[in-house]
Every structure is written in C-alpha cells, then in structure tokens.
XYZ file of C-alpha atoms in Angstrom:
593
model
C -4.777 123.059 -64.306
C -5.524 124.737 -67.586
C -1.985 125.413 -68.264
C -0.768 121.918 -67.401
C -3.285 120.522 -69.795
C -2.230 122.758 -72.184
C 1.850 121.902 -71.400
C 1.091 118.402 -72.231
C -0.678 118.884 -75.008
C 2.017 121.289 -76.770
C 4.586 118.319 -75.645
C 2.978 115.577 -77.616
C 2.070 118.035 -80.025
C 6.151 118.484 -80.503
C 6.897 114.856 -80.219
C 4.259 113.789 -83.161
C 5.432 116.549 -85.421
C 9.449 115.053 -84.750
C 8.262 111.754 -85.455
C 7.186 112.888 -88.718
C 10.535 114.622 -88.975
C 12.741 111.619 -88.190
C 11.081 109.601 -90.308
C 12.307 110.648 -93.726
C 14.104 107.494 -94.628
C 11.925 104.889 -93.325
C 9.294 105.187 -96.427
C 9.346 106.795 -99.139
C 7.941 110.100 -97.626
C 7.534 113.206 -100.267
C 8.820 116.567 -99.637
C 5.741 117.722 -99.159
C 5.309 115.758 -96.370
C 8.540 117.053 -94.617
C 7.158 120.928 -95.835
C 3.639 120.606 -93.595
C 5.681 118.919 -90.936
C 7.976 121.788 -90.692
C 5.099 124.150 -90.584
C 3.286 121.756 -88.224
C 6.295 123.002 -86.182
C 6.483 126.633 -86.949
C 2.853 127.231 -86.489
C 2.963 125.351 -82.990
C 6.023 127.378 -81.511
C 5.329 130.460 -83.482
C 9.326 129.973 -84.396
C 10.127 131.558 -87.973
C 12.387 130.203 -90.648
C 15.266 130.013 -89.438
C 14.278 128.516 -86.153
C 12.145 126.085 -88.022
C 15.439 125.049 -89.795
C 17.852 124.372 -87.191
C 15.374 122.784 -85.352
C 14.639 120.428 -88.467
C 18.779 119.852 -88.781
C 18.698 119.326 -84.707
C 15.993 116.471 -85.383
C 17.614 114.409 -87.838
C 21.084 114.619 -86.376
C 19.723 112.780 -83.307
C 17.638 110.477 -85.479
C 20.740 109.805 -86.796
C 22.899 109.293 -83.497
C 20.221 107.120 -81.969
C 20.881 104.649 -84.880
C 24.481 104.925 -84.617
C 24.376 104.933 -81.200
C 22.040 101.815 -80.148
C 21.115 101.625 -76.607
C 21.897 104.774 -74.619
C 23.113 103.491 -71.655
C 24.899 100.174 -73.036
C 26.240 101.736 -76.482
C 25.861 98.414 -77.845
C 26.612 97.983 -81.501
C 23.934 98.249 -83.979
C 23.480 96.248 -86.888
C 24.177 97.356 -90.254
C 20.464 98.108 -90.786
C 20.680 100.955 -88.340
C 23.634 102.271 -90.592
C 22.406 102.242 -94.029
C 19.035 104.031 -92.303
C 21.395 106.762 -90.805
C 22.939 106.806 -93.949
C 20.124 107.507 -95.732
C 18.398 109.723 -92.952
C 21.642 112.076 -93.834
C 21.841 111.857 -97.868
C 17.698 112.154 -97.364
C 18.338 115.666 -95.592
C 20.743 116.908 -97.687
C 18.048 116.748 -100.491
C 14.986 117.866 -98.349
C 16.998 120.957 -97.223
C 17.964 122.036 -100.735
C 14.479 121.145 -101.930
C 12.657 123.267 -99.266
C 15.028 126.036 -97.760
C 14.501 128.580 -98.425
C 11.941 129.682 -101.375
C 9.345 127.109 -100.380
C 9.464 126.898 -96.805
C 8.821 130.754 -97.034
C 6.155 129.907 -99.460
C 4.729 127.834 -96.606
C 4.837 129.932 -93.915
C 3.113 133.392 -95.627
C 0.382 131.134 -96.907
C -0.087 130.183 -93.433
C -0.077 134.039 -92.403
C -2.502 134.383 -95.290
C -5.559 132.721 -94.179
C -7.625 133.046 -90.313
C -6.524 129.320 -88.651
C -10.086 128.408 -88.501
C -10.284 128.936 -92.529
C -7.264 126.321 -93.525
C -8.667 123.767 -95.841
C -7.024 120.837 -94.381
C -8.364 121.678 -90.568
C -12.216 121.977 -92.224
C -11.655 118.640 -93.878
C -10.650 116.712 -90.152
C -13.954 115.148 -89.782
C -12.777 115.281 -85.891
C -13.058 118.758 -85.329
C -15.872 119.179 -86.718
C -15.481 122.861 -87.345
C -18.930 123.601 -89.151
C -20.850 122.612 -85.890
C -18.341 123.705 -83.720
C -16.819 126.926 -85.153
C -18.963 129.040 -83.883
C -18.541 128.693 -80.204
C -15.233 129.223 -80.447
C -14.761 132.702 -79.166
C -13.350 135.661 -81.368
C -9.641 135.320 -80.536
C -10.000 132.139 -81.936
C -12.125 132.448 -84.689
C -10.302 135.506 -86.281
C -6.840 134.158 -84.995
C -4.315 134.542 -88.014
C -1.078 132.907 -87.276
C 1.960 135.718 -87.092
C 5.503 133.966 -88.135
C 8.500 135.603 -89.407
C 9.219 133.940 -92.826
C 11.848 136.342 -93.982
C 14.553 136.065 -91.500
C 16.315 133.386 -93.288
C 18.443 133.869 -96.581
C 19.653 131.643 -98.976
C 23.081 132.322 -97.697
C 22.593 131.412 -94.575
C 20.548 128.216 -95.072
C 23.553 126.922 -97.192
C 25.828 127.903 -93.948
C 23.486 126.021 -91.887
C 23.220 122.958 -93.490
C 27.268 122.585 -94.278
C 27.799 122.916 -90.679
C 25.365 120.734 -89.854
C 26.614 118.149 -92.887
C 29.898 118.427 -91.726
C 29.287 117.188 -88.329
C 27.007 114.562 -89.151
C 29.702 113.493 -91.574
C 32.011 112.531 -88.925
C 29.399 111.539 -86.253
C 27.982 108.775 -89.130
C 31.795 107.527 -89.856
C 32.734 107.522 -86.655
C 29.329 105.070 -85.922
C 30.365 103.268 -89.161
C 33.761 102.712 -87.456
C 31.876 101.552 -84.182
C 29.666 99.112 -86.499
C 32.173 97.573 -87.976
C 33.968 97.179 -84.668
C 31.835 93.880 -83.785
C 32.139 92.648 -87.292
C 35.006 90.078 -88.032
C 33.341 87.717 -91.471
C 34.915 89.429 -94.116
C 31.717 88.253 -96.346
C 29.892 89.939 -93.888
C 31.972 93.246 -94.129
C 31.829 93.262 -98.720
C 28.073 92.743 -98.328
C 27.958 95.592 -95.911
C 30.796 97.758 -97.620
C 28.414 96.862 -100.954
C 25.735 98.248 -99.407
C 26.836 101.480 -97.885
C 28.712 102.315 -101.087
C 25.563 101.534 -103.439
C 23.290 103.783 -101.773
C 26.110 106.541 -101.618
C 26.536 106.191 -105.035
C 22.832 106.442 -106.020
C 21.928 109.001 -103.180
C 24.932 110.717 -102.598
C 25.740 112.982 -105.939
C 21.789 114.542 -105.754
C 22.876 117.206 -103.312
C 24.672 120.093 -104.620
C 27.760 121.817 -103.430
C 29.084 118.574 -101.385
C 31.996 116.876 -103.320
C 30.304 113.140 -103.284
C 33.643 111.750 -104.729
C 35.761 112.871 -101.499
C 33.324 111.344 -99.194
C 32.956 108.584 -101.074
C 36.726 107.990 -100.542
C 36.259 108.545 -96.989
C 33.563 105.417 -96.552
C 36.309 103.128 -98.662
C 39.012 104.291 -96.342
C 37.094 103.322 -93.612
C 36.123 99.973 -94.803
C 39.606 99.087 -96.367
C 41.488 99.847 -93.156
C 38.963 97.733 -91.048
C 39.098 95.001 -93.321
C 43.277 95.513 -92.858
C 43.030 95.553 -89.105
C 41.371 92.358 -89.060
C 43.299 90.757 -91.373
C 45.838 91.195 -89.204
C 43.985 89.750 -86.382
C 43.185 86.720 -88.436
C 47.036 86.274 -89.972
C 48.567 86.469 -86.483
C 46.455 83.548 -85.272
C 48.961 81.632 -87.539
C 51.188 81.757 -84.527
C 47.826 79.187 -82.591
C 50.160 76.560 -84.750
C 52.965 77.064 -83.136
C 51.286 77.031 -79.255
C 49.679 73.583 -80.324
C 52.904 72.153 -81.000
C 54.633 73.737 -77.952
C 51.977 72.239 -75.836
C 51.919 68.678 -77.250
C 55.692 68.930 -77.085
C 55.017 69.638 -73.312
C 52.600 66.652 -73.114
C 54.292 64.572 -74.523
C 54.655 60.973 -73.081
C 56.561 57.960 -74.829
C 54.751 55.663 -76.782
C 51.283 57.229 -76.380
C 52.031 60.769 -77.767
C 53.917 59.045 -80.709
C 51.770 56.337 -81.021
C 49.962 55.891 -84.408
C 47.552 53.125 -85.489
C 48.832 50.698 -88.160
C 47.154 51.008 -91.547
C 46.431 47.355 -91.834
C 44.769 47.488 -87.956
C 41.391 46.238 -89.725
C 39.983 45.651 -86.387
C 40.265 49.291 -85.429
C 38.554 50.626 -88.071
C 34.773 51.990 -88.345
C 33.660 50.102 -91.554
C 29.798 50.992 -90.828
C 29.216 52.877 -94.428
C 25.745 53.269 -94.406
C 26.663 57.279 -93.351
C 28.830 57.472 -96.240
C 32.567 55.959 -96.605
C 33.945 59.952 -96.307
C 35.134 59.011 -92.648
C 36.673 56.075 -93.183
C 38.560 57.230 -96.253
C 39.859 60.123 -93.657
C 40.724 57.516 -91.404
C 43.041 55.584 -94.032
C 44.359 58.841 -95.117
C 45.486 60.226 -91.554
C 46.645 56.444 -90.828
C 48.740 55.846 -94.358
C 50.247 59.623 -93.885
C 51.446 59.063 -90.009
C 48.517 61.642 -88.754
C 47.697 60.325 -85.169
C 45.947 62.663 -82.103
C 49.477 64.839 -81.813
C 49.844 65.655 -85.632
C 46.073 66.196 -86.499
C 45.513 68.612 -83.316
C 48.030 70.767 -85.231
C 47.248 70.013 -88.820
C 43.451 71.120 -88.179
C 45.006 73.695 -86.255
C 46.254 74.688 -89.331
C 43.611 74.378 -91.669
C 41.011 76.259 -89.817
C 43.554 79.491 -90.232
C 44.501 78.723 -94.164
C 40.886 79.583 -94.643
C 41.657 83.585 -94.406
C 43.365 83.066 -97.526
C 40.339 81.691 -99.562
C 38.390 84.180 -97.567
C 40.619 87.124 -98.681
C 40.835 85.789 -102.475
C 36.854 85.599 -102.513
C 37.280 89.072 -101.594
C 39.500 90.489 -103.935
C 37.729 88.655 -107.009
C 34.377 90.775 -105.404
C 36.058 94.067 -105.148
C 37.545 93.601 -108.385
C 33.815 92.599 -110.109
C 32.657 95.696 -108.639
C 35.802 97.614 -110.717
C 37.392 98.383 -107.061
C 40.984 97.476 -108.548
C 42.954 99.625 -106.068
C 41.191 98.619 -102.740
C 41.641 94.714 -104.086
C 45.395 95.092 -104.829
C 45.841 97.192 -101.822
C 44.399 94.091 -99.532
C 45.997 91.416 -101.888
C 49.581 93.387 -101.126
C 48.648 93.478 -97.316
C 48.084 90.181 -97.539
C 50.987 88.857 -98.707
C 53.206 90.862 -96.486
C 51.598 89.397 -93.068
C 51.875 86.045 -94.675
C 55.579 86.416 -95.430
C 55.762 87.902 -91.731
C 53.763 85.254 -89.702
C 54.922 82.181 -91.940
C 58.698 83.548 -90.858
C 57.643 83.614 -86.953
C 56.302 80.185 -87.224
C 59.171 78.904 -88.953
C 61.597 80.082 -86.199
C 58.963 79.169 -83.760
C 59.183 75.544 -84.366
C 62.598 75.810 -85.182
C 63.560 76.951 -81.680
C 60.577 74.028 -80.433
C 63.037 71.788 -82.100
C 66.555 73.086 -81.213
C 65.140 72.623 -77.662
C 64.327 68.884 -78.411
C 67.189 68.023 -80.562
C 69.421 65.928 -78.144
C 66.312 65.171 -76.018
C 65.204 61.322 -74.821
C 62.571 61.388 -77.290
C 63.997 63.154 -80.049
C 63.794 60.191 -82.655
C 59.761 60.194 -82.455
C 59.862 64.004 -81.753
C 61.752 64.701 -85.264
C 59.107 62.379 -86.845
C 56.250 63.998 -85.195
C 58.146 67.237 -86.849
C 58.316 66.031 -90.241
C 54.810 64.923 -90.262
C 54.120 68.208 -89.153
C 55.951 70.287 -91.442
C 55.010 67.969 -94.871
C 51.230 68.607 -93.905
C 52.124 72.724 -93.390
C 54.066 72.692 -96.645
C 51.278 70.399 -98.344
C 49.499 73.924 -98.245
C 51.324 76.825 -98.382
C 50.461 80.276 -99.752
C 51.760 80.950 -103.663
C 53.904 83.716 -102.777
C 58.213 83.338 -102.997
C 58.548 84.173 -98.982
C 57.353 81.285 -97.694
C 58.980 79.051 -100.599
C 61.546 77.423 -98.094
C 59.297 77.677 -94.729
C 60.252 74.766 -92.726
C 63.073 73.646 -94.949
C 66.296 74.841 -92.830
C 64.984 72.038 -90.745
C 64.225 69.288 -92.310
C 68.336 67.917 -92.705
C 68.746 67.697 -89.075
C 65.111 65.970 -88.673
C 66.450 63.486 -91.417
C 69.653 62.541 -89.474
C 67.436 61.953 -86.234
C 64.859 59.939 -87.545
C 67.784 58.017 -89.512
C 69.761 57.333 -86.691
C 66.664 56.505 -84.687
C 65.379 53.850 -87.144
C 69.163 52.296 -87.626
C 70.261 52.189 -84.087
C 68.285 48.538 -83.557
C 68.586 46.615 -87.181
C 72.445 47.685 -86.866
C 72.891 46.273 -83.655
C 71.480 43.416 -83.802
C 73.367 42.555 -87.589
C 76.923 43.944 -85.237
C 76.254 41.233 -82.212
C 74.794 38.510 -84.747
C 75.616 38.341 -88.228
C 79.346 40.105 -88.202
C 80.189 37.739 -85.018
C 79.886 34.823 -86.923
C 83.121 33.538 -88.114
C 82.325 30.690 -89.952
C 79.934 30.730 -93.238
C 76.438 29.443 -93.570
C 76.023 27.889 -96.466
C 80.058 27.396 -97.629
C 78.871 23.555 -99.570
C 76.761 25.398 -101.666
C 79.549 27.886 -103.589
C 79.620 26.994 -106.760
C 82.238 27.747 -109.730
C 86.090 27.900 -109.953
C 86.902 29.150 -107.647
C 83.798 28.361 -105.343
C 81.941 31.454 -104.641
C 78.819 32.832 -102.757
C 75.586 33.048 -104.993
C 73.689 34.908 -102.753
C 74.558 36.729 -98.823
C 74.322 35.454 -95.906
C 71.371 35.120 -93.856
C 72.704 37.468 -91.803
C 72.920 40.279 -94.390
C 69.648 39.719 -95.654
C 68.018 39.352 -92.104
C 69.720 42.727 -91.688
C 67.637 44.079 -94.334
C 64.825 42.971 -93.463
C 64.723 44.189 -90.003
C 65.865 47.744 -91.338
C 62.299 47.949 -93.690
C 60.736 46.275 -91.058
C 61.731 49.155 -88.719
C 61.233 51.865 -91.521
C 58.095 50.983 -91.811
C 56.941 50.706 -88.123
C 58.342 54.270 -87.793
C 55.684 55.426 -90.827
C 56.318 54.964 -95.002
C 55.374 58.722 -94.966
C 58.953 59.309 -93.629
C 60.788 57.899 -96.385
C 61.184 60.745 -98.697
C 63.911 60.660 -101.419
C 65.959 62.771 -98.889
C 65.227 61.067 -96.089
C 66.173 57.446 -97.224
C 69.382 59.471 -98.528
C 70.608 60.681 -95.383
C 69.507 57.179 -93.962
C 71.976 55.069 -96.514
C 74.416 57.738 -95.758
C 74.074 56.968 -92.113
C 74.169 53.018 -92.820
C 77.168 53.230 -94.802
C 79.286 55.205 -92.608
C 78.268 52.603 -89.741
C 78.202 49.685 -91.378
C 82.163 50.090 -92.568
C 82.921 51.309 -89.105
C 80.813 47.886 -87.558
C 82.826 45.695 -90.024
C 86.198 47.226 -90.017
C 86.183 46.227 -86.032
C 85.371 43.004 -86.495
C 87.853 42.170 -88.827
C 90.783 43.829 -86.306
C 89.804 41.386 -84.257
C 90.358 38.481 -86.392
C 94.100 38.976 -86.289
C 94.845 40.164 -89.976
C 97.135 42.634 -90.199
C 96.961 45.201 -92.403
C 100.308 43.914 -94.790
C 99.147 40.249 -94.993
C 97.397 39.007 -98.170
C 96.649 35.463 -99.742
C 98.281 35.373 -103.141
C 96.802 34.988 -106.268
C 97.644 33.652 -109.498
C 97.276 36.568 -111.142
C 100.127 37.902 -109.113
C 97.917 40.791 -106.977
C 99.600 40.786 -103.918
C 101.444 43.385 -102.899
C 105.224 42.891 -104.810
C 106.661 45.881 -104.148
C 106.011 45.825 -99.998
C 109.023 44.857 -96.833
C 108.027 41.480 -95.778
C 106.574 41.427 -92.320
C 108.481 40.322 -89.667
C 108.430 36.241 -89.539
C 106.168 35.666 -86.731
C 103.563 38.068 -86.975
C 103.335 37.817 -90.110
C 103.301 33.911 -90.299
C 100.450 34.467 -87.596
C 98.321 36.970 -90.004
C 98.557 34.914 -92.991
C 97.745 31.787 -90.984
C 94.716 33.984 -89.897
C 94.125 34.936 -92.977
C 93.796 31.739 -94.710
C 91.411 30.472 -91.629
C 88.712 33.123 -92.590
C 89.608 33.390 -96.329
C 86.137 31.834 -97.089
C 84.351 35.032 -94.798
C 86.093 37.562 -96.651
C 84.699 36.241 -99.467
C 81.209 36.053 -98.211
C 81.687 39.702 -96.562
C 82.569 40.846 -100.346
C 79.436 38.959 -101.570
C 77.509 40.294 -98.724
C 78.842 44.245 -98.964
C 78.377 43.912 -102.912
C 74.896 43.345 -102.752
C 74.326 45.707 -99.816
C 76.047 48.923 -101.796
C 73.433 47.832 -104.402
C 70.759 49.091 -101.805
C 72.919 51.716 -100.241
C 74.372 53.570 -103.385
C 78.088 53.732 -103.978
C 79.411 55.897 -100.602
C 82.910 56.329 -100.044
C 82.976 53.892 -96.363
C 81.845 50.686 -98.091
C 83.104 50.949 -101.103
C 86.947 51.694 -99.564
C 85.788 48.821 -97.301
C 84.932 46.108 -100.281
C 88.487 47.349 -101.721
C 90.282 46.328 -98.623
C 88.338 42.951 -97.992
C 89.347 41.893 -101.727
C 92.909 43.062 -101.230
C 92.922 40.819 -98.664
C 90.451 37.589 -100.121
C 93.655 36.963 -102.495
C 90.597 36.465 -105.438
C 91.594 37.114 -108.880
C 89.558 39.932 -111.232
C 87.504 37.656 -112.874
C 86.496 35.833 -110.058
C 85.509 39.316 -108.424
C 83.219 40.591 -111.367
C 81.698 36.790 -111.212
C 80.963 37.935 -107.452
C 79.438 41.407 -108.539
C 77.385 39.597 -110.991
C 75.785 37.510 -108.489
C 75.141 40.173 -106.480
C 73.564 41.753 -109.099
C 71.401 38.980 -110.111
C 70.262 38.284 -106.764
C 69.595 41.744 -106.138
C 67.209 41.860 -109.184
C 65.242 38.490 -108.172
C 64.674 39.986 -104.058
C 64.928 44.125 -104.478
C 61.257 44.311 -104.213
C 61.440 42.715 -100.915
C 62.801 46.112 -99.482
C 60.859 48.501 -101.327
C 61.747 51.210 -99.177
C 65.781 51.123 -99.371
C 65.057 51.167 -103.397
C-alpha cells in the first residue's frame, strides 16, 4: 500500500514539475523559473545533468507536437495560435538551454548537494509543511538526508550536441505542422496576417540563440509560406474554368424563347420601383436590362466576377509583402500570377470557342451567338492588364457577328423581297416633281424596310450593335439586297442590252443591235417600268446612305441608271434628294447610323 501511495505521488509529482516545463511560452516565465523546475526534476528522480537535460528537450518537443498536432486521435488542424505558441515554445528553448546548460544548472544541482533537504530555505518557508513543528519527528534518514546527484557528467560540448539534435528535429517537426496549418487555410488575408506573424516573432526571437544561422531558417518559413500561397493560387485561378461549365450547362438547357428571353428596358410594369431600400437594385436592374443581361448571361457573368476577385486579392497581397520590404516573395507571386492567368484565360477561350463551334449551324444559333457576345463583352469588360489575354475571346467574335447579322436580317429582308420589290407600279408617281419628274423621297416600301430592320435590331438588344457588328450587318444587307433586286428585275423582261435613250446620247453607241423582236419586247418592257427604275435608283441612293458604299449596290445603282435612260444632271438631282431626305429622317434609324 505504502509503495502505491508513494507511486502516485512521484507520478503527479512528475506531471506538475512538466507542466512547469511546458509552459515556457505561455507567460512570461524567467529562467529562473525553468532552473528550480529542472531541479524540481533532478532532485525527484535523483537523475544528474545530463539526464535532467534530455529530459527537459524530451518535454518541450512534445509540448510542441501536441500544438502542432491538435487532437491525437483526429489530427485535426490547429489554429494559428497553436503555431506561433510552438513557435515560440522552440525559439523559448533555444534561449533557456544556452542560458542554463551547463554552468548554472551545475550551479543548481551542487547547491542542492550542499545543504541537508530538511535545511533548504524555500521548503522552511512552505507554511504547509510546517517543518519547525514537524521536523523533528521525522526520523534520521530524513532529517540528515542530503540529496546525492551527479552534476558533472555533462560538458559544454555535449550540451551544444544535445540541443542541435534536438533543434534540428524540432525544426522540421514545427514546419512540417506549419505545412499541416496552413493546409486548411485558403483566405490569402488570412495566410499574410499569419505569414506576418510567424515571421515577426522569428525575427525578434529567432537571432538570440547562438550558433543557429536565423537567416537560413528564416528562408525556410518564407519558402513554406510562398509555395502555399502558390499552390492555392493555383486552386483559385483554375476555378476560372467554373465559367466555362456555366455556359456549357445553360447551352445544354437551353430552350427557345425562355433561355434567350430578356425583359425590355421600357417594361415599366416589371420593374421594382419600391426605393425606400435604396435605388442600388433598381439601377442594377436597368443596367442588366439596357446591356442584354437576362437569367442565362448573369449566371455566368457573376460566375465570373466572384473568381476576378483573386486578382484584387493577390494585388492586396503584393502591395503588403512589398510594405513589409518582401520585394522578391511579391514579384515571385505577381510573376506566378500572371502566368496561370495567361494559362486559364487561354483554356477558357478555347473552351467557349469549341461551346460555340458546336452551336454554330445549330437551330438556335442566332440567339446562341447573341447570348455569346453578351457573354464575352461582359468577360472582356474586365480582363486582367497583362498582353496574354489582350485578344481573349476575339478570334470569335467575326463569326458571332455574321450570325447575329443574318439572324436579325432574315425577317425585315423578306418581308421588303415579297412586298416592296413585288410592286411594279410606284406609290406616289403624281407627286415627282422637276424636269424631268423625279422621286423626292423612297418609297414606302424602302423606308418600311428600314424601319422593320431597327425595329428588329433593337428587339434582338442595342448592346449588340457594336461598330463591328452593324459593319458586318450592312455588309450582309448589301450583298442581299443587290441579289433580292437583281431577281426581280430578270423577271420584268429587260434584257441586259436594252436601254431608253437619252438626250445626252448615253446609250450604248458602240453595241450590235438586238435582234428585232426581243429586243422590241425589252425596250417595250423597259419603257413600261421606266418610272420604277427610277424610284429603285431613288430608293437604293438613299439606302447606300445607311449602308456605306459596298461594291453589290453600288454596281447595282450603276446598272439600274444604265438602264432608267436619265441624263447626269438629272441623276445628281436624284442623289441630292436622297441626301436631303436622308438628313431630315437619319435619326429615325439610329442604329444603321
């Protein structure tokens, strides 16, 4: 029984003098402190200097993989608390060591052979023990007992061994817990405050112990930071491909006139105009509506702009290492960064290229291309500075043009084709006016025509209508338009060698005469729609004024005047006309000008 008690009193005898061990860097506890703790320890286990020593060392490496560590059996994570106390557990017994081992922990240890136990000052003054009533029943072994520990068996030599073996190991054990710390940590505020942290007390802590190079390890805590903060930079930058999923998967989705659909800008109705939260959402509402942003495009555009923020993340960064005169680890992460943009911004680009490709000649590839160049404006609205991702999205953008051209066109033309050009007499002939009579303004066709085309621009989005875009669109038009015309004046019966004569002598003097009865039969034919050639000349004047001066219509005015028999002055009075009526209505069809 006696030796049980005794067992578990030498136990938490051991376990309060490790406490007092451990505890080096969790208040400001002197070296003296540490020194009666350590011969707490020696006097207890009779163990000498050395064994005092590596049993110190053995204590505050565990202290030190507990709070790497965490919990034993889950190994979760610890906080960065737990680190900087490691941390400072290690630097802390660097100094203690040096400080104590081994002149004054010998020191310690003969004045404790020096004196009978029962004589120590400090025991005497323990009001609990109450040694001056109690002394003397203690028995003689006790009362004469004089503590016998080897002090001498430990030179300076091998202390110094001892403790770089021990500060070797630790090293690695404390980065590779940094490592495992930093593991769970993705905020790269989160990581500088922490990096900040460690490196501060390094810095102020580190350089007090001698022999240890504090400059190499220092080093060695960067290089751990600045590759984690690498790795997940990565991770974040790759997400950019998230982009590209969203648009494969409302591509997938998508369903005709709902996917497409956007609400019109002048829906008043639809609005939320209850300000008293603040107009901010209903100025984002006009916004997504005026820039063609409905439930496909936004999904992606936010998409978007929840990854652009690792950019202003990474430049808050790099002004903070750079403040704290870390110029190399900022350009190092600035140089990183710009490569994985150039990469990921290059997969996205073929990414949606290929999404594209796939719907090019699709059903819905008119609203798709819109949908496309919605998407790609909003992307480009935001890019990076950096020259690799200068022409992201561009190689694109000319086929998405000719789509959304042709997609707009295909109704105004057809309707002008089956309507306007199959009208063979002229609206409005009694109200020509000069000599010769002539057209003051086109047909209601024509400018129907126009209006239907704006009209249909404009259902389709005015965010479309780029310089470029309207371009390729008046490209289109022209090309079709001459093509449109040209076949319905075959089928009036002109021939190609048959002209109305005019005074000025125009015609054609040098040609063969046509054979007499076809060629009675053209000019007849020709005479009969003299007046529409004329109003198709007044009509494709004022239409080129709109549609810039291509090669089809202007090739097709020349041919319609060869064939009107009108003199040159009475053409540049037509032109003129044109021109004037094209300055008092342009504004009607904003978009075309």
């Amino acid at each position: 029984m006696g030796g049980s008690l005794e067992n578990v009193h030498r136990e938490r005898l051991g376990r309060c003098i490790d406490a007092v061990l451990r505890s080096g860097s969790e208040r400001a506890m002197k070296q003296g402190d540490v020194l009666r703790g350590l011969s707490a320890y020696s006097l207890a286990t009779s163990s000498g200097a050395r064994d005092v020593l590596a049993h110190f060392l053995t204590v505050r490496a565990k202290a030190i993989a507990l709070a790497l560590s965490g919990d034993e059996e889950e190994r979760a994570p610890r906080n960065p608390r737990d680190v900087l106390r490691a941390l400072g557990l290690y630097t802390k017994t660097l100094q203690d060591v040096q400080a104590l081992v081994p002149h004054k922990l010998t020191e310690a240890l003969v004045a404790l052979k020096g004196e009978k136990l029962l004589e120590n000052a400090a025991l005497k003054e323990m009001e609990g023990l109450r040694l001056d009533v109690h002394k003397r029943w203690c028995g003689d072994e006790i009362q004469f007992y004089t503590p016998f520990i080897r002090h001498d068996d430990l030179t300076g030599e091998q202390a110094r061994k001892m403790l770089t073996d021990w500060a070797e190991k630790g090293w690695q054990v404390f980065l590779r817990g940094l490592e495992h710390t930093l593991e769970s940590m993705t905020e790269f505020k989160a990581i500088v405050e922490f990096r900040t942290s460690i490196l501060k007390l390094w810095i102020a802590e580190g350089g007090k112990a001698r022999g240890f190079d504090p400059s190499e390890m220092l080093d060695e805590l960067r290089d751990v930071f600045n590759k984690h903060m690498l790795r997940v930079l990565e991770t974040k930058v790759a997400k950019l491909r998230l982009v590209g999923s969203e648009v494969s998967a409302a591509l997938e989705a998508w369903r005709e006139d709902i996917t497409d659909k956007h609400q019109s800008l002048w829906d008043v109705a639809s609005f939320d105009t209850d300000l008293s939260s603040g107009a901010a959402q209903f100025t984002q509402d006009v916004v997504a509506r005026l820039y063609g942003r409905n439930d496909a495009v936004s999904k992606a555009v936010t998409s978007y702009k929840s990854w652009f923020h690792v950019i202003d993340d990474v430049g808050q960064v790099v002004d903070q290492l750079k403040r704290q005169r870390w110029d190399n680890d900022a350009l190092a992460l600035s140089q990183h960064l710009d490569r994985l943009l150039g990469e990921a911004y290059k997969r996205l680009d073929e990414q949606l290229a290929t999404l594209w490709n796939g719907q090019r000649e699709g059903p819905n590839n008119g609203a798709i291309a819109m949908y496309f160049v919605r998407l790609l404006r909003d992307i480009r609205a935001r890019l990076p500075k950096l020259e690799a991702v200068k022409g992201f999205g561009l190689a694109a953008v000319p086929s998405l043009h000719e789509v959304v051209a042709k997609t707009v066109i295909i109704t105004p033309l057809d309707n002008f084709a089956t309507s306007a050009l199959a009208r063979k007499t002229v609206v409005g002939r009694s109200l020509w006016e000069g000599q010769p009579a002539l057209p003051g303004s086109p047909s209601p066709g024509t400018f129907r025509f126009l209006r239907n085309l704006v009209t249909a621009m404009g259902d389709a989005g005015g965010d479309l209508w780029s310089p470029a875009a309207v371009r390729v669109l008046k490209q289109h038009l022209n090309k079709q338009l001459s093509e449109a015309w040209m076949e319905v004046f075959g089928a009036l019966g002109i021939s190609e060698g048959a002209e109305v004569k005019g005074t000025d002598g125009e015609a054609a003097e040098n040609e063969e005469p046509p054979q007499e009865d076809t060629g009675k039969e053209a000019e007849d034919a020709l005479k009969q729609h003299q007046d529409l050639l004329v109003q198709w000349l007044m009509d494709i004047s004022y239409l080129r004024l709109f549609l810039g001066s291509e090669d089809a219509l202007k090739e097709l005015e020349h041919t319609f005047y060869q064939k009107s028999g009108l003199e040159k002055p009475a053409k540049e009075r037509l032109a003129k006309s044109s021109q004037d009526y094209f300055k008092r209505t342009g504004l009607l069809f904003g978009l075309l000008t």
